[in-house]
PDB file of C-alpha atoms in Angstrom:
ATOM      1  CA  MET Z 272       0.000   0.000   0.000  1.00  0.00           C
ATOM      2  CA  SER Z 273       1.275   3.482  -0.814  1.00  0.00           C
ATOM      3  CA  ALA Z 274       0.333   6.892   0.528  1.00  0.00           C
ATOM      4  CA  SER Z 275      -2.680   8.585  -1.039  1.00  0.00           C
ATOM      5  CA  PHE Z 276      -3.787  12.191  -1.056  1.00  0.00           C
ATOM      6  CA  HIS Z 277      -7.340  13.456  -1.492  1.00  0.00           C
ATOM      7  CA  VAL Z 278      -9.177  16.752  -1.882  1.00  0.00           C
ATOM      8  CA  GLY Z 279     -12.944  16.841  -2.339  1.00  0.00           C
ATOM      9  CA  ASP Z 280     -12.994  13.079  -2.880  1.00  0.00           C
ATOM     10  CA  PRO Z 281     -16.109  11.345  -1.504  1.00  0.00           C
ATOM     11  CA  GLN Z 282     -14.179   8.042  -1.673  1.00  0.00           C
ATOM     12  CA  ALA Z 283     -11.391   9.324   0.600  1.00  0.00           C
ATOM     13  CA  PRO Z 284     -10.848   7.271   3.735  1.00  0.00           C
ATOM     14  CA  GLN Z 285     -12.148   8.676   7.025  1.00  0.00           C
ATOM     15  CA  PRO Z 286      -9.534  10.285   9.290  1.00  0.00           C
ATOM     16  CA  ASN Z 287      -8.499   8.171  12.280  1.00  0.00           C
ATOM     17  CA  ARG Z 288      -6.050  10.713  13.739  1.00  0.00           C
ATOM     18  CA  PRO Z 289      -6.389  14.352  14.847  1.00  0.00           C
ATOM     19  CA  ARG Z 290      -6.016  17.091  12.251  1.00  0.00           C
ATOM     20  CA  ARG Z 291      -2.329  17.776  11.601  1.00  0.00           C
ATOM     21  CA  LEU Z 292      -0.432  20.950  10.838  1.00  0.00           C
ATOM     22  CA  GLY Z 293       2.065  20.647   8.016  1.00  0.00           C
ATOM     23  CA  VAL Z 294       4.305  22.839   5.905  1.00  0.00           C
ATOM     24  CA  ALA Z 295       5.147  22.805   2.215  1.00  0.00           C
ATOM     25  CA  VAL Z 296       7.415  24.993   0.129  1.00  0.00           C
ATOM     26  CA  VAL Z 297       7.371  25.765  -3.582  1.00  0.00           C
ATOM     27  CA  LEU Z 298      11.111  25.944  -4.300  1.00  0.00           C
ATOM     28  CA  ARG Z 299      12.060  27.971  -7.370  1.00  0.00           C
ATOM     29  CA  ASP Z 300      15.378  28.538  -9.050  1.00  0.00           C
ATOM     30  CA  ALA Z 301      16.570  31.774 -10.670  1.00  0.00           C
ATOM     31  CA  GLY Z 302      14.945  30.738 -13.958  1.00  0.00           C
ATOM     32  CA  GLY Z 303      11.552  30.178 -12.336  1.00  0.00           C
ATOM     33  CA  ARG Z 304      11.633  26.383 -12.436  1.00  0.00           C
ATOM     34  CA  VAL Z 305      10.061  24.436  -9.557  1.00  0.00           C
ATOM     35  CA  LEU Z 306      11.812  21.669  -7.623  1.00  0.00           C
ATOM     36  CA  LEU Z 307       9.665  18.581  -7.081  1.00  0.00           C
ATOM     37  CA  GLU Z 308      10.552  15.487  -5.110  1.00  0.00           C
ATOM     38  CA  CYS Z 309       9.474  12.028  -6.215  1.00  0.00           C
ATOM     39  CA  ARG Z 310       8.135  10.760  -2.901  1.00  0.00           C
ATOM     40  CA  ALA Z 311       9.266   7.351  -1.676  1.00  0.00           C
ATOM     41  CA  ASP Z 312       5.879   6.660  -0.053  1.00  0.00           C
ATOM     42  CA  SER Z 313       3.795   7.176  -3.196  1.00  0.00           C
ATOM     43  CA  ALA Z 314       6.105   7.668  -6.213  1.00  0.00           C
ATOM     44  CA  GLN Z 315       4.294  10.977  -6.834  1.00  0.00           C
ATOM     45  CA  TRP Z 316       6.021  14.287  -7.582  1.00  0.00           C
ATOM     46  CA  GLY Z 317       5.443  16.591  -4.630  1.00  0.00           C
ATOM     47  CA  LEU Z 318       6.645  19.616  -2.770  1.00  0.00           C
ATOM     48  CA  VAL Z 319       9.236  19.500  -0.044  1.00  0.00           C
ATOM     49  CA  GLY Z 320       7.574  19.635   3.345  1.00  0.00           C
ATOM     50  CA  GLY Z 321       6.080  17.640   6.161  1.00  0.00           C
ATOM     51  CA  GLY Z 322       4.540  17.775   9.593  1.00  0.00           C
ATOM     52  CA  VAL Z 323       5.134  20.397  12.243  1.00  0.00           C
ATOM     53  CA  ASP Z 324       6.527  18.669  15.334  1.00  0.00           C
ATOM     54  CA  ASP Z 325       5.271  19.352  18.865  1.00  0.00           C
ATOM     55  CA  GLY Z 326       6.963  22.439  20.273  1.00  0.00           C
ATOM     56  CA  GLU Z 327       7.964  23.647  16.794  1.00  0.00           C
ATOM     57  CA  SER Z 328       6.772  26.666  14.811  1.00  0.00           C
ATOM     58  CA  ALA Z 329       5.745  26.397  11.161  1.00  0.00           C
ATOM     59  CA  LEU Z 330       8.756  28.520  10.223  1.00  0.00           C
ATOM     60  CA  THR Z 331      11.169  26.253  12.095  1.00  0.00           C
ATOM     61  CA  ALA Z 332       9.476  23.203  10.561  1.00  0.00           C
ATOM     62  CA  VAL Z 333       9.847  24.412   6.966  1.00  0.00           C
ATOM     63  CA  HIS Z 334      13.568  25.088   7.487  1.00  0.00           C
ATOM     64  CA  ARG Z 335      14.019  21.659   9.101  1.00  0.00           C
ATOM     65  CA  GLU Z 336      12.059  19.818   6.405  1.00  0.00           C
ATOM     66  CA  VAL Z 337      13.999  21.488   3.584  1.00  0.00           C
ATOM     67  CA  THR Z 338      17.325  20.562   5.166  1.00  0.00           C
ATOM     68  CA  GLU Z 339      16.223  16.995   5.994  1.00  0.00           C
ATOM     69  CA  GLU Z 340      14.792  16.313   2.540  1.00  0.00           C
ATOM     70  CA  THR Z 341      17.280  18.164   0.298  1.00  0.00           C
ATOM     71  CA  GLY Z 342      20.465  18.516   2.334  1.00  0.00           C
ATOM     72  CA  LEU Z 343      20.387  22.225   1.472  1.00  0.00           C
ATOM     73  CA  ALA Z 344      19.370  25.379   3.329  1.00  0.00           C
ATOM     74  CA  LEU Z 345      16.835  27.973   2.291  1.00  0.00           C
ATOM     75  CA  ALA Z 346      18.227  31.147   0.717  1.00  0.00           C
ATOM     76  CA  GLU Z 347      14.937  33.012   0.920  1.00  0.00           C
ATOM     77  CA  LEU Z 348      11.408  32.291   2.040  1.00  0.00           C
ATOM     78  CA  ARG Z 349       8.065  34.067   1.961  1.00  0.00           C
ATOM     79  CA  PRO Z 350       4.597  32.968   3.063  1.00  0.00           C
ATOM     80  CA  LEU Z 351       2.133  31.892   0.379  1.00  0.00           C
ATOM     81  CA  GLY Z 352      -1.000  30.720   2.146  1.00  0.00           C
ATOM     82  CA  LEU Z 353      -2.930  28.504   4.505  1.00  0.00           C
ATOM     83  CA  PHE Z 354      -4.589  25.457   2.945  1.00  0.00           C
ATOM     84  CA  SER Z 355      -7.210  24.131   5.355  1.00  0.00           C
ATOM     85  CA  ASP Z 356     -10.030  22.662   3.253  1.00  0.00           C
ATOM     86  CA  PRO Z 357     -11.411  19.913   5.539  1.00  0.00           C
ATOM     87  CA  THR Z 358     -11.563  17.514   2.580  1.00  0.00           C
ATOM     88  CA  ARG Z 359      -7.722  17.513   2.371  1.00  0.00           C
ATOM     89  CA  ILE Z 360      -7.085  13.932   3.500  1.00  0.00           C
ATOM     90  CA  LEU Z 361      -3.700  12.197   3.775  1.00  0.00           C
ATOM     91  CA  SER Z 362      -3.583   8.405   4.027  1.00  0.00           C
ATOM     92  CA  TYR Z 363      -0.300   6.695   4.863  1.00  0.00           C
ATOM     93  CA  PRO Z 364       0.889   3.077   4.488  1.00  0.00           C
ATOM     94  CA  ASP Z 365       1.083   2.674   8.275  1.00  0.00           C
ATOM     95  CA  GLY Z 366      -2.715   3.110   8.469  1.00  0.00           C
ATOM     96  CA  ASN Z 367      -2.736   6.715   9.664  1.00  0.00           C
ATOM     97  CA  VAL Z 368      -5.388   8.844   7.941  1.00  0.00           C
ATOM     98  CA  LEU Z 369      -5.737  12.537   8.769  1.00  0.00           C
ATOM     99  CA  GLN Z 370      -7.035  15.902   7.678  1.00  0.00           C
ATOM    100  CA  SER Z 371      -4.181  18.215   6.879  1.00  0.00           C
ATOM    101  CA  VAL Z 372      -3.815  21.947   7.358  1.00  0.00           C
ATOM    102  CA  THR Z 373      -0.780  23.197   5.446  1.00  0.00           C
ATOM    103  CA  VAL Z 374       1.110  26.453   5.806  1.00  0.00           C
ATOM    104  CA  ALA Z 375       2.664  26.972   2.372  1.00  0.00           C
ATOM    105  CA  PHE Z 376       5.676  29.052   1.435  1.00  0.00           C
ATOM    106  CA  VAL Z 377       7.628  30.007  -1.685  1.00  0.00           C
ATOM    107  CA  GLY Z 378      11.390  30.013  -1.481  1.00  0.00           C
ATOM    108  CA  SER Z 379      14.740  29.270  -3.006  1.00  0.00           C
ATOM    109  CA  LEU Z 380      17.673  27.105  -2.018  1.00  0.00           C
ATOM    110  CA  ARG Z 381      21.329  27.803  -1.318  1.00  0.00           C
ATOM    111  CA  GLY Z 382      22.656  25.509  -4.017  1.00  0.00           C
ATOM    112  CA  SER Z 383      20.861  23.736  -6.822  1.00  0.00           C
ATOM    113  CA  THR Z 384      21.658  20.050  -6.362  1.00  0.00           C
ATOM    114  CA  PRO Z 385      19.619  18.422  -3.600  1.00  0.00           C
ATOM    115  CA  THR Z 386      20.694  15.194  -1.944  1.00  0.00           C
ATOM    116  CA  LEU Z 387      18.218  12.326  -1.703  1.00  0.00           C
ATOM    117  CA  SER Z 388      16.821  11.422   1.698  1.00  0.00           C
ATOM    118  CA  GLU Z 389      14.943   8.282   2.762  1.00  0.00           C
ATOM    119  CA  GLU Z 390      11.749  10.148   1.808  1.00  0.00           C
ATOM    120  CA  SER Z 391      12.906  10.767  -1.777  1.00  0.00           C
ATOM    121  CA  LEU Z 392      13.286   8.641  -4.879  1.00  0.00           C
ATOM    122  CA  ALA Z 393      14.421  11.560  -7.054  1.00  0.00           C
ATOM    123  CA  PHE Z 394      14.422  15.340  -7.433  1.00  0.00           C
ATOM    124  CA  SER Z 395      13.820  17.268 -10.630  1.00  0.00           C
ATOM    125  CA  TRP Z 396      13.488  20.903 -11.640  1.00  0.00           C
ATOM    126  CA  PHE Z 397      10.368  21.484 -13.758  1.00  0.00           C
ATOM    127  CA  GLU Z 398       9.256  24.373 -15.940  1.00  0.00           C
ATOM    128  CA  TRP Z 399       5.661  25.259 -14.999  1.00  0.00           C
ATOM    129  CA  ASP Z 400       4.281  23.833 -18.252  1.00  0.00           C
ATOM    130  CA  GLU Z 401       6.213  20.567 -17.720  1.00  0.00           C
ATOM    131  CA  ILE Z 402       4.946  19.733 -14.213  1.00  0.00           C
ATOM    132  CA  PRO Z 403       3.489  16.192 -14.303  1.00  0.00           C
ATOM    133  CA  TRP Z 404       0.123  17.298 -12.852  1.00  0.00           C
ATOM    134  CA  ALA Z 405      -1.380  13.800 -12.951  1.00  0.00           C
ATOM    135  CA  GLN Z 406       1.449  12.658 -10.649  1.00  0.00           C
ATOM    136  CA  VAL Z 407       1.217  15.522  -8.125  1.00  0.00           C
ATOM    137  CA  PRO Z 408      -0.556  14.743  -4.821  1.00  0.00           C
ATOM    138  CA  ALA Z 409      -4.078  16.219  -4.882  1.00  0.00           C
ATOM    139  CA  THR Z 410      -3.322  18.068  -1.642  1.00  0.00           C
ATOM    140  CA  GLN Z 411      -0.526  20.031  -3.354  1.00  0.00           C
ATOM    141  CA  VAL Z 412      -2.124  21.005  -6.655  1.00  0.00           C
ATOM    142  CA  ALA Z 413      -3.783  24.163  -5.282  1.00  0.00           C
ATOM    143  CA  ILE Z 414      -0.536  25.218  -3.585  1.00  0.00           C
ATOM    144  CA  LEU Z 415       1.331  25.014  -6.893  1.00  0.00           C
ATOM    145  CA  GLN Z 416      -1.480  26.799  -8.750  1.00  0.00           C
ATOM    146  CA  ILE Z 417      -1.556  29.722  -6.284  1.00  0.00           C
ATOM    147  CA  ALA Z 418       2.246  30.024  -6.444  1.00  0.00           C
ATOM    148  CA  HIS Z 419       2.164  30.027 -10.253  1.00  0.00           C
ATOM    149  CA  ALA Z 420      -0.650  32.594 -10.429  1.00  0.00           C
ATOM    150  CA  ASN Z 421       1.373  34.999  -8.277  1.00  0.00           C
ATOM    151  CA  PRO Z 422       4.975  34.804  -9.540  1.00  0.00           C
ATOM    152  CA  ALA Z 423       5.922  38.173  -8.062  1.00  0.00           C
ATOM    153  CA  GLY Z 424       4.248  37.392  -4.762  1.00  0.00           C
ATOM    154  CA  ALA Z 425       0.682  37.202  -3.651  1.00  0.00           C
ATOM    155  CA  PRO Z 426      -0.823  40.595  -2.783  1.00  0.00           C
ATOM    156  CA  GLU Z 427      -2.527  38.838   0.133  1.00  0.00           C
ATOM    157  CA  PHE Z 428      -1.856  35.715   2.092  1.00  0.00           C
ATOM    158  CA  TYR Z 429      -4.039  32.996   0.501  1.00  0.00           C
ATOM    159  CA  VAL Z 430      -6.509  31.171   2.788  1.00  0.00           C
ATOM    160  CA  ASP Z 431      -9.003  28.521   1.713  1.00  0.00           C
TER     161      ASP Z 431
END
């Protein structure tokens, strides 16, 4: 069984854990390409990110997740939005199913060659029109779309 990600899906499994706060970051390079990670738990192309640990802020979590998953540090970071649609469901191979609330950011890395972690099968830089949308977790599609619609920065913090 692999991880699955749902938004607005009446067939999504019912959560069996409390709602969880997570972070995700749309990492861009100087040319505007987006870094996606082929996830080891689902073989889908997703954003770098993960859960916010107890006693940790969202800002600390995004820095930690980027370093853990890419081996690189953030060069810059700005807030993008809060994605809290209650139909955002994450289902993991260990049987955990939860609603996810994600604080999303846009940023860039110090360096351009990430190192694989145990959570990653591969990394690739994608032009916006080359993103493999059918292979992006449903819970991350809106994040990427909002980031793409506001390349110079959102005039307001996005909240769903």
